[in-house]
Amino acid sequence: MTSRKRSGSGSSKRPKEKVVYIYELFLRGEDPTINSSEFWNEFFLLQPNVDALENEITKLTSEQFSMVKKNLNMIFQKCIDMLETDHPKRLCHSLQTLCSLFFAIYKKSSADTTYDILNEIFGYDEMDKWMKKLMDYCNQILLGEVLENARFMCLKLLLVLVTGTDNVSQNVLLEHLMMNTLFEAFVRLLSDPTLRTQHGHDIVILLTILVNYRKHEATNPYVVQLSILADELALNGYGQMISQSLIDFCRQYMQSLNNAQTSSWFSSLSNIVGNMFVSDEGCERVQQIKANNGLLMALYEAVHLNRNFITTLAHTQAESSAPPSPSNTLNLTNLTQPVPDLANAPIIDMTQCPTNLLVALFQYCSIVMQDNKNESSVANLKLCFLILTCISEDQYANSMMHDSNLTFKVILHRAQMRHRKLNIDRVGRSQPLAATLLDLLVEFIVSHLMKKFPMELYLLCVGVVHRILCYQKRCRVRLNYPWKELWSALIGLLRFLVNQEQALIKKCNIFHLSLQVVNIFNLFITYGDTFLATTNSYDELYYELNREEKVFTELHAMVLRYTTMSDCEYKDDVIKLLNALVNILAIVKHFQNKIKEWLAEQGLSTPTEEQILDVVRKNYDLTLKLQDSLDHYDRYAEAPRHTNFFKNMVRDMVSDTRKNIYGYVKEAISSIPEPDAMVTSTSSL
């Protein structure tokens, strides 16, 4: 069989693209525009080669860069000037060229930090003028009657600008986005169902990065504007982008579980989870979790800054037969249609996938918390708990989650563990979202008692429980919930802390966490009559305290031991915990004596649960100490405690976005037809 010589093989070389040849001329310090009045109009009809342009710029030495600075300045300015054109191809090509230029200059600047290359390009005196002009044109493109290719590339350009440096607050160009804000344009796009479909994800990511620019150092207009935004359509659109991402993740997880369960490779659910969540940072599931950090950050900023956003959390998303995408989660056929009254919302049977943002978040958290073997997943889960903290502090969010007329059937994924059986009935029960949230928190408490103890996550988790109970006590809301599950989980946590004292005390303050748990029990003891649904709940609480009296006795003994240690660094929390245990120990002692007396009278040695409960009901004649501030908590504040955490999260978000966005820019190929009335030759180039 004869072989045919491939075209272009051998000594022949592929001809250099005309646009690449022009790049080379500019970056050798030559001026190809001389004697050609139509040069730039014709140049921007050529398809940019972003790889070639980036390579030509990044390989310049410092001396060469200084020599061609004037030419680079000219290209930047001509690209910006061309944004005014109504010629679609020139418009897209100028945007694409700007993306490549800025990306290359940022890359060059990060490699050579001896001077500010960005300022050198525009010149210190001209920087404000040209960046204002660029932002004005971007605003016109985003809101104007242009082809979607142009709007798409404009948003990619803005993403290139805001992700230029890993540390957002060190990005000098972002100051110009602060002075020439595009917030109103973003709001308009989020409010439009069609435009949101195509560009909503980019806009939400842009807003999240811009909000984090020097947010604790100076006034940030995006922080101010996002915090007071009241446009329901825009807020709904913002939430829709986040919910669809979480819903898609949950859907993929459900599909992977279904596939694994039917596969002969797996023999049990524990094997499924074990294979899906491995410690390798590079595994697919970890990367999928990490990919949601950007939109989780967007959700955090919204619930943290904007109280109006809370009203969108339980808006039902319309299902669609279309493939999963950020476009088909909300049906807004009429832009003037008012948001429905949540109080009159129907009961929703959520059998497979989430139907609103809160449900999606709860299910997402239940998946993420099963993986705790790597830093990425732990950071993602911490972000989830901070979001839940903000939600649990909001009055409206709590009233919505506790509304007995607004119930959902939510699938919470639970880790398979040898010492327990999963309660299938609880999974399938339609209930208020507050009950689902408590289920989620209980699941975390019982499933993370391990050697590498996640103290910070437990503090956040128990803090959310405390906030929910404070709301119930303050508003006298009686949630129909099996409180025994929560009590058992908290007692199990205390038992773990006591048993692992020697190992944990070297790493963390176990007394602070123990104090939080004990005060939750004190809240039930002191104020339970204001929020427990039945009188039997009190009986069950006292029964559990007495059944687990050994845990509290051992905790008390441990605390007493540390009060005598002069070198204990947690002395303040030790004293507080000792005082907090007073009522629980009094209850235990009182009822232990009553139970012993009753057993002696009856001649019994092993009473039943009902018999003990009967003794409890008849012997409430004890005096307890009134404890202050049980329903008080320090409201969440990002700074200074979590400042470094969010800096790292934003840094990762910026880095990941930069990699993805520039991939789109490189692959973008203009397919816009020439206008009939404008046929231009490029021969002079």
XYZ file of C-alpha atoms in Angstrom:
685
model
C 0.000 0.000 0.000
C 1.494 3.281 -1.064
C 1.646 6.111 1.391
C 0.628 9.613 0.456
C 2.900 12.400 1.567
C 0.971 14.719 3.846
C 0.551 18.291 2.727
C 2.948 20.594 4.503
C 5.394 17.839 5.467
C 9.049 17.770 4.622
C 10.940 20.963 4.101
C 7.902 23.142 3.380
C 6.734 25.381 6.198
C 3.254 26.585 6.943
C 2.910 30.242 5.905
C 2.814 32.698 8.773
C -0.576 34.274 9.422
C -0.806 37.887 8.340
C -1.945 38.971 11.798
C 1.053 37.236 13.405
C 3.408 38.995 10.994
C 1.860 42.324 12.039
C 2.289 41.473 15.734
C 5.960 40.797 15.099
C 6.421 44.117 13.327
C 4.880 46.035 16.212
C 6.922 44.155 18.807
C 10.164 44.751 16.926
C 9.528 48.466 17.320
C 8.415 49.041 13.710
C 5.272 50.932 12.710
C 3.269 49.167 9.974
C 0.574 51.856 10.082
C 2.707 54.351 8.171
C 1.200 55.358 4.820
C -1.996 53.379 5.496
C -4.942 55.466 6.643
C -7.238 52.406 6.752
C -4.779 50.191 8.600
C -6.745 49.786 11.833
C -10.101 49.262 10.139
C -8.539 46.481 8.089
C -6.452 45.110 10.960
C -9.519 44.460 13.101
C -11.109 42.426 10.332
C -8.343 39.848 10.809
C -9.012 37.029 13.236
C -6.723 37.596 16.268
C -4.217 34.918 17.174
C -4.206 35.307 20.930
C -1.584 32.623 21.535
C 0.875 34.295 19.189
C 0.284 37.753 20.644
C 0.726 36.490 24.196
C 3.925 34.648 23.303
C 5.404 37.645 21.500
C 4.792 39.922 24.505
C 5.884 37.559 27.266
C 9.209 36.739 25.610
C 10.253 40.415 25.506
C 13.187 41.351 27.715
C 12.967 44.447 29.917
C 15.036 46.425 27.386
C 12.896 45.254 24.457
C 9.744 46.005 26.381
C 10.821 49.578 26.998
C 11.636 49.952 23.303
C 8.210 48.764 22.077
C 6.184 50.383 24.871
C 4.995 53.115 22.489
C 3.686 50.548 20.014
C 1.925 48.559 22.746
C 0.385 51.787 23.972
C -0.903 52.465 20.467
C -2.410 48.973 20.083
C -4.206 49.278 23.422
C -5.614 52.670 22.509
C -6.719 51.613 19.026
C -8.437 48.544 20.475
C -10.323 50.742 22.929
C -11.216 53.286 20.233
C -12.560 50.468 18.045
C -15.099 49.512 20.757
C -17.205 52.393 19.485
C -17.681 50.743 16.100
C -20.980 49.309 14.945
C -19.164 46.733 12.836
C -19.723 43.436 14.696
C -16.571 41.665 13.530
C -14.257 44.570 14.330
C -15.930 44.952 17.708
C -15.400 41.309 18.669
C -11.847 41.256 17.359
C -10.886 44.358 19.289
C -12.322 42.838 22.492
C -10.497 39.585 21.879
C -7.244 41.425 21.216
C -7.662 43.405 24.430
C -8.178 40.170 26.357
C -4.919 38.810 24.994
C -3.031 42.055 25.597
C -4.149 42.411 29.209
C -3.532 38.744 29.938
C -0.018 38.930 28.526
C 0.785 42.178 30.360
C -0.479 40.752 33.664
C 1.630 37.655 33.064
C 4.650 39.801 32.256
C 4.041 41.972 35.317
C 3.875 38.976 37.655
C 7.172 37.686 36.258
C 8.914 41.062 36.618
C 7.756 42.906 39.714
C 10.479 45.568 39.571
C 8.149 48.115 38.020
C 4.475 48.628 37.290
C 4.115 47.476 33.694
C 0.392 48.259 33.537
C 1.001 51.900 34.356
C 3.993 51.941 32.023
C 1.793 50.855 29.102
C -0.814 53.585 29.392
C 1.430 56.096 31.057
C 0.739 57.468 34.510
C -0.952 60.585 33.140
C -3.134 58.739 30.637
C -4.183 55.752 32.771
C -7.355 57.281 34.188
C -8.474 58.616 30.814
C -8.128 55.338 28.913
C -9.536 53.110 31.648
C -12.569 55.389 31.997
C -13.034 55.231 28.245
C -12.763 51.441 28.325
C -15.333 51.140 31.127
C -17.733 53.490 29.317
C -17.527 51.394 26.162
C -17.967 48.174 28.166
C -21.086 49.650 29.735
C -22.444 50.523 26.276
C -21.716 47.044 24.937
C -23.305 45.268 27.905
C -26.516 47.298 27.634
C -26.563 48.003 23.908
C -28.100 46.352 20.862
C -25.126 44.174 19.955
C -24.637 40.587 18.915
C -24.173 38.244 21.872
C -20.627 37.445 20.690
C -19.645 40.996 21.587
C -21.350 40.904 25.002
C -19.754 37.513 25.644
C -16.268 38.811 24.811
C -16.835 42.006 26.807
C -17.566 39.988 29.947
C -14.530 37.796 29.269
C -12.436 40.963 29.000
C -13.728 42.153 32.375
C -12.952 38.749 33.882
C -9.414 38.926 32.488
C -9.062 42.355 34.118
C -10.315 41.317 37.566
C -8.324 38.054 37.669
C -5.019 39.581 36.597
C -3.373 39.143 40.004
C -3.876 36.374 42.549
C -4.339 38.963 45.286
C -7.370 40.950 44.136
C -6.546 43.910 46.357
C -3.195 44.348 44.615
C -4.739 44.632 41.153
C -4.167 48.282 40.224
C -6.734 48.246 37.411
C -9.585 47.383 39.757
C -9.423 50.881 41.184
C -10.731 52.074 37.821
C -13.634 49.619 37.994
C -14.415 51.133 41.381
C -14.401 54.675 40.004
C -16.385 53.680 36.888
C -18.767 51.098 38.297
C -20.614 48.671 36.030
C -22.995 47.521 38.764
C -26.145 48.871 37.102
C -25.259 47.082 33.862
C -24.800 43.810 35.768
C -28.176 44.276 37.470
C -29.900 44.904 34.134
C -28.416 41.741 32.655
C -29.372 39.632 35.673
C -32.928 40.965 35.465
C -33.362 39.898 31.847
C -34.175 36.158 31.539
C -32.592 35.759 28.094
C -29.401 37.680 28.847
C -29.112 36.017 32.257
C -29.261 32.643 30.529
C -26.215 33.460 28.438
C -24.165 35.643 30.761
C -25.464 35.216 34.328
C -22.625 32.989 35.522
C -19.934 35.447 34.387
C -21.757 38.375 35.996
C -22.127 36.659 39.374
C -18.433 35.713 39.391
C -17.464 39.269 38.389
C -19.552 40.774 41.174
C -18.108 38.397 43.757
C -14.511 39.255 42.850
C -15.212 42.992 42.691
C -16.917 42.912 46.098
C -13.721 41.484 47.584
C -11.466 44.272 46.345
C -10.045 45.963 49.475
C -13.383 45.343 51.197
C -11.975 45.971 54.686
C -9.561 48.740 53.705
C -11.649 51.308 51.833
C -15.162 52.036 50.619
C -16.050 49.574 47.879
C -18.995 50.746 45.736
C -19.878 47.178 44.757
C -20.214 46.226 48.439
C -22.435 49.255 49.035
C -24.580 48.676 45.945
C -24.956 44.937 46.501
C -25.957 45.489 50.135
C -28.844 47.835 49.197
C -29.958 46.111 45.984
C -33.725 45.597 46.144
C -34.500 44.622 42.532
C -36.350 41.321 43.000
C -35.731 40.132 39.452
C -32.000 40.787 39.712
C -31.749 39.124 43.134
C -33.764 36.192 41.857
C -31.486 35.907 38.843
C -28.408 36.092 41.053
C -29.743 33.287 43.239
C -30.769 31.259 40.206
C -27.198 31.093 38.945
C -26.046 29.710 42.301
C -28.908 27.274 42.776
C -28.495 25.791 39.307
C -24.827 25.080 39.933
C -25.625 23.351 43.241
C -28.581 21.510 41.708
C -26.401 20.216 38.863
C -23.816 19.040 41.383
C -26.477 17.213 43.423
C -27.943 15.701 40.258
C -24.536 14.414 39.165
C -23.934 12.985 42.617
C -27.279 11.183 42.575
C -26.487 9.817 39.134
C -23.064 8.612 40.233
C -24.653 6.869 43.233
C -27.218 5.191 41.010
C -24.526 4.086 38.576
C -22.337 2.776 41.370
C -25.183 0.867 43.023
C -25.896 -1.025 39.799
C -22.236 -1.761 39.172
C -20.610 -5.003 40.188
C -17.546 -3.057 41.253
C -19.246 -1.921 44.437
C -20.698 -4.172 47.098
C -22.055 -1.594 49.538
C -22.780 2.087 49.972
C -19.727 2.443 52.188
C -17.555 1.296 49.298
C -19.266 3.808 47.034
C -18.558 6.714 49.341
C -15.055 5.479 50.019
C -14.231 5.396 46.331
C -15.873 8.714 45.549
C -14.176 10.577 48.373
C -10.485 9.806 48.456
C -7.816 12.010 49.900
C -6.114 12.759 46.603
C -6.515 16.478 45.909
C -6.642 15.792 42.184
C -9.557 13.348 42.167
C -12.602 14.239 40.131
C -15.003 14.653 43.056
C -12.671 17.019 44.890
C -12.274 19.090 41.734
C -16.058 19.221 41.338
C -16.423 20.450 44.923
C -13.673 23.023 44.453
C -15.302 24.227 41.227
C -18.310 25.397 43.261
C -16.239 27.718 45.451
C -16.879 30.738 43.225
C -20.651 30.492 43.323
C -20.633 29.546 47.019
C -18.637 32.721 47.612
C -21.302 34.597 45.640
C -23.993 33.083 47.875
C -22.031 34.020 50.996
C -21.641 37.648 49.875
C -25.358 37.887 49.100
C -26.631 36.466 52.417
C -23.950 38.353 54.340
C -24.511 41.749 52.736
C -28.096 41.883 51.471
C -31.127 41.140 53.645
C -33.385 41.439 50.590
C -31.668 38.406 49.092
C -33.002 36.202 51.892
C -36.485 36.418 50.345
C -35.248 34.527 47.265
C -33.875 31.547 49.158
C -37.074 29.494 49.075
C -38.411 30.619 45.694
C -39.384 27.504 43.791
C -37.378 26.963 40.620
C -39.335 25.809 37.583
C -38.186 22.481 36.205
C -37.422 22.209 32.514
C -36.924 19.417 30.034
C -33.825 21.169 28.753
C -30.370 19.943 29.772
C -29.082 21.333 33.070
C -27.833 24.865 32.627
C -27.975 28.186 34.445
C -30.866 29.166 32.199
C -33.690 26.839 33.050
C -34.155 27.147 36.774
C -36.593 30.028 36.890
C -39.530 30.765 34.641
C -39.890 34.545 34.366
C -42.190 34.952 31.401
C -43.472 38.274 32.649
C -40.893 40.729 33.926
C -43.537 42.663 35.854
C -44.954 39.612 37.613
C -44.682 40.047 41.415
C -42.807 37.551 43.561
C -45.315 35.114 45.118
C -46.172 35.288 48.804
C -44.090 32.603 50.522
C -46.670 32.151 53.264
C -49.141 30.757 50.729
C -46.650 28.531 48.951
C -47.736 24.901 48.448
C -46.115 21.818 49.911
C -43.429 20.654 47.505
C -42.484 17.019 47.119
C -38.755 17.019 46.419
C -38.086 13.402 45.473
C -34.894 13.568 43.478
C -33.334 16.987 42.906
C -33.582 20.264 44.820
C -36.208 22.817 43.816
C -34.889 25.991 45.415
C -31.674 27.520 46.684
C -32.051 26.544 50.362
C -32.964 22.958 49.538
C -30.058 22.782 47.082
C -27.682 24.200 49.701
C -28.773 21.701 52.374
C -28.418 18.748 50.022
C -25.090 20.061 48.736
C -23.781 20.391 52.314
C -24.814 16.816 53.087
C -22.686 15.624 50.155
C -19.659 17.795 50.878
C -19.516 16.920 54.576
C -18.898 13.268 53.703
C -15.428 14.207 52.478
C -12.997 15.533 55.079
C -9.697 14.119 53.894
C -8.345 17.164 52.069
C -8.041 20.898 52.626
C -10.163 21.880 49.627
C -13.236 20.053 50.878
C -12.748 21.286 54.448
C -12.543 24.888 53.193
C -15.651 24.371 51.075
C -17.551 22.977 54.061
C -16.408 25.852 56.267
C -17.797 28.266 53.684
C -21.091 26.340 53.781
C -21.240 26.665 57.580
C -20.525 30.404 57.399
C -23.402 30.762 54.940
C -25.655 28.796 57.296
C -24.507 31.029 60.162
C -25.585 34.163 58.288
C -28.913 32.570 57.346
C -29.614 31.389 60.906
C -29.091 34.929 62.231
C -31.676 36.455 59.896
C -35.187 36.972 61.270
C -36.930 36.534 57.927
C -34.934 33.444 57.012
C -35.841 31.863 60.341
C -39.533 32.705 59.998
C -39.486 31.163 56.530
C -37.637 28.027 57.637
C -39.982 27.523 60.611
C -43.185 28.130 58.628
C -45.269 24.969 58.996
C -47.090 25.843 55.752
C -43.843 25.812 53.780
C -42.602 22.237 53.909
C -40.209 20.300 51.733
C -39.139 16.714 51.338
C -35.350 16.928 51.188
C -32.851 14.167 50.531
C -29.914 14.549 52.889
C -27.093 12.164 52.053
C -25.757 10.396 55.113
C -22.470 8.599 55.564
C -22.705 4.860 56.025
C -21.271 3.963 59.436
C -20.972 0.590 61.116
C -22.492 1.665 64.420
C -25.792 2.996 63.072
C -28.587 2.263 60.645
C -29.909 4.983 58.369
C -33.439 6.062 59.226
C -35.151 5.944 55.848
C -38.448 7.334 57.186
C -36.756 10.544 58.353
C -35.221 11.053 54.914
C -38.576 10.940 53.174
C -40.571 13.159 55.543
C -41.990 16.463 54.396
C -41.095 19.072 57.007
C -40.177 22.741 57.519
C -36.687 23.667 56.395
C -35.608 24.384 59.985
C -36.116 20.706 60.778
C -34.081 19.730 57.717
C -31.316 22.105 58.768
C -31.243 20.536 62.238
C -31.055 17.092 60.615
C -28.076 18.295 58.596
C -26.312 19.667 61.674
C -26.993 16.523 63.700
C -25.563 14.460 60.849
C -22.345 16.456 60.919
C -22.034 16.161 64.706
C -22.345 12.366 64.749
C -20.239 11.659 61.648
C -17.046 13.662 62.316
C -15.881 12.393 65.702
C -12.426 11.419 64.504
C -8.768 11.646 65.424
C -8.175 14.646 63.153
C -10.902 16.564 64.948
C -12.310 19.519 62.921
C -12.714 21.869 65.888
C -13.511 25.001 63.872
C -16.236 23.230 61.901
C -17.794 21.918 65.118
C -17.809 25.408 66.638
C -19.598 26.736 63.551
C -22.035 23.811 63.466
C -22.981 24.072 67.156
C -23.207 27.858 66.714
C -25.882 27.427 64.043
C -27.836 25.079 66.339
C -27.670 27.705 69.086
C -28.923 30.473 66.772
C -31.906 28.407 65.660
C -32.879 27.695 69.278
C -32.473 31.362 70.204
C -34.921 32.292 67.454
C -37.414 29.688 68.664
C -37.129 30.911 72.246
C -37.388 34.598 71.286
C -40.383 34.127 68.960
C -41.983 31.232 70.904
C -41.927 28.975 67.861
C -42.692 25.349 68.672
C -41.046 23.250 65.969
C -42.284 19.680 65.821
C -38.898 17.995 65.875
C -37.500 14.784 67.434
C -35.232 16.642 69.837
C -33.893 13.415 71.283
C -31.735 13.022 68.151
C -30.103 16.388 68.781
C -29.598 15.689 72.485
C -28.038 12.297 71.762
C -25.702 13.823 69.172
C -24.558 16.575 71.560
C -24.030 14.137 74.430
C -22.038 11.905 72.073
C -19.876 14.922 71.229
C -19.227 15.611 74.921
C -18.350 11.950 75.483
C -15.838 12.112 72.639
C -14.226 15.276 74.014
C -13.847 13.718 77.467
C -12.459 10.432 76.132
C -10.018 12.152 73.761
C -9.019 14.887 76.190
C -5.296 14.069 76.284
C -4.911 14.129 72.506
C -7.188 17.114 71.821
C -6.053 19.452 74.618
C -2.680 19.840 72.873
C -4.327 21.065 69.690
C -7.454 23.023 70.576
C -9.673 24.519 73.261
C -12.104 21.712 74.018
C -13.583 23.689 76.924
C -14.989 26.388 74.654
C -16.812 23.834 72.507
C -17.993 21.939 75.594
C -19.327 25.210 77.015
C -21.334 25.841 73.845
C -22.850 22.357 74.024
C -23.658 22.570 77.739
C -25.293 25.970 77.259
C -27.547 24.511 74.582
C -28.767 22.022 77.192
C -29.164 24.899 79.660
C -31.252 26.727 77.063
C -33.588 23.731 76.863
C -33.699 23.414 80.652
C -34.357 27.095 81.364
C -36.512 28.169 78.430
C -37.771 24.910 76.937
C -41.337 25.745 77.967
C -41.304 28.563 75.376
C -40.408 26.447 72.331
C -40.733 22.713 73.037
C -43.811 21.374 71.242
C -45.061 19.087 74.047
C -44.681 18.689 77.811
C -43.372 15.185 77.157
C -40.309 16.781 75.564
C -39.218 18.087 78.961
C -39.622 14.590 80.417
C -37.518 13.133 77.594
C -34.834 15.789 78.104
C -34.470 14.983 81.814
C -34.552 11.272 81.002
C -31.641 11.687 78.540
C -29.621 13.726 81.033
C -30.031 11.000 83.629
C -29.448 8.141 81.201
C -26.138 9.735 80.212
C -25.225 10.992 83.684
C -21.798 9.347 83.426
C -20.808 11.713 80.585
C -21.652 14.808 82.625
C -20.025 13.425 85.762
C -16.788 12.689 83.903
C -16.911 16.107 82.205
C -17.287 17.743 85.619
C -14.351 15.755 87.000
C -12.191 16.790 84.056
C -13.094 20.452 84.519
C -12.334 20.302 88.262
C -8.922 18.873 87.493
C -8.063 21.789 85.198
C -9.221 24.402 87.702
C -6.298 23.364 89.917
C -3.718 23.721 87.137
C -1.920 27.048 87.277
C -0.533 26.712 83.758
C -3.855 26.027 82.000
C -4.127 28.457 79.054
C -7.905 28.017 78.837
C -8.624 28.920 82.468
C -11.430 31.394 81.665
C -13.399 28.815 79.647
C -12.728 26.173 82.312
C -14.347 28.378 84.994
C -17.287 29.224 82.719
C -17.846 25.548 81.936
C -17.724 24.637 85.628
C -20.468 27.177 86.364
C -22.512 26.089 83.342
C -22.641 22.490 84.592
C -24.351 23.418 87.883
C -27.970 22.890 86.803
C -27.306 19.715 84.816
C -25.485 18.151 87.750
C -28.291 19.230 90.101
C -30.887 17.608 87.820
C -28.863 14.404 87.574
C -28.323 14.194 91.334
C -31.964 14.972 92.129
C -33.459 12.383 89.809
C -30.830 9.733 90.497
C -31.877 9.860 94.150
C -35.583 9.756 93.283
C -35.066 6.812 90.940
C -33.094 4.887 93.590
C -35.835 5.536 96.162
C -38.533 4.363 93.770
C -36.602 1.236 92.813
C -36.150 0.388 96.505
C -39.864 0.853 97.114
C -40.777 -1.334 94.152
C -38.077 -3.939 94.757
C -36.782 -3.561 91.190
C -33.244 -3.429 89.825
C -33.811 -2.770 86.107
C -36.565 -0.244 85.393
C -38.062 0.350 81.946
C -37.842 3.647 80.106
C -41.518 4.352 80.774
C -41.084 3.734 84.482
C -38.162 6.187 84.647
C -40.185 8.774 82.702
C -43.023 8.339 85.199
C -40.619 9.035 88.091
C -39.390 12.149 86.275
C -42.934 13.477 85.754
C -43.738 13.170 89.457
C -40.555 14.759 90.818
C -40.016 18.190 89.309
C -39.662 19.654 92.808
C -36.122 20.969 92.481
C -34.657 24.469 92.461
C -32.294 25.482 89.669
C -29.936 28.409 89.342
C -31.001 31.132 86.871
C -28.241 31.545 84.279
C -27.847 34.702 82.223
C -27.259 35.235 78.501
C -28.162 31.708 77.416
C -30.026 33.157 74.430
C -27.218 35.547 73.541
C -24.591 35.047 70.845
C -22.041 37.273 69.172
C -23.366 38.172 65.752
C -21.281 36.963 62.855
C -18.517 39.301 61.693
C -16.194 38.428 58.830
C -13.262 40.511 60.042
C -10.892 39.919 61.631
C -11.497 36.271 62.517
C -12.158 34.955 58.994
C -10.263 37.531 56.931
C -7.386 35.239 55.983
C -9.772 32.413 55.145
C -11.634 34.568 52.644
C -8.421 35.965 51.187
C -7.343 32.410 50.412
C -10.763 31.474 49.040
C -10.804 34.512 46.747
C -7.228 33.795 45.674
C -8.173 30.244 44.644
C -11.328 31.496 42.966
C -9.380 34.096 40.968
C -6.726 31.579 39.930
C -9.280 28.988 38.773
C -11.376 31.592 36.950
C -8.334 32.977 35.150
C -7.419 29.534 33.804
C -10.947 28.839 32.586
C -11.692 32.270 31.162
C -8.561 32.598 29.079
C -9.337 29.183 27.611
C -12.600 30.648 26.287
C -10.755 33.649 24.891
C -8.254 31.460 23.049
C -10.943 29.268 21.552
C -13.267 32.103 20.536
C -13.591 32.222 16.750
C -15.506 35.046 15.193
C -18.207 33.710 12.932
C -19.946 37.018 12.372
C -20.821 37.640 8.711
C -19.688 40.762 6.993
C -22.411 43.398 6.682
C -23.640 43.560 3.078
C -22.813 47.219 2.787
C -19.268 46.859 4.096
C -16.872 44.763 2.052
C -13.313 45.725 2.905
C -10.057 44.442 1.467
C -7.083 43.656 3.685
C -4.560 43.611 0.866
C -2.826 46.763 2.058
C -1.841 44.950 5.247
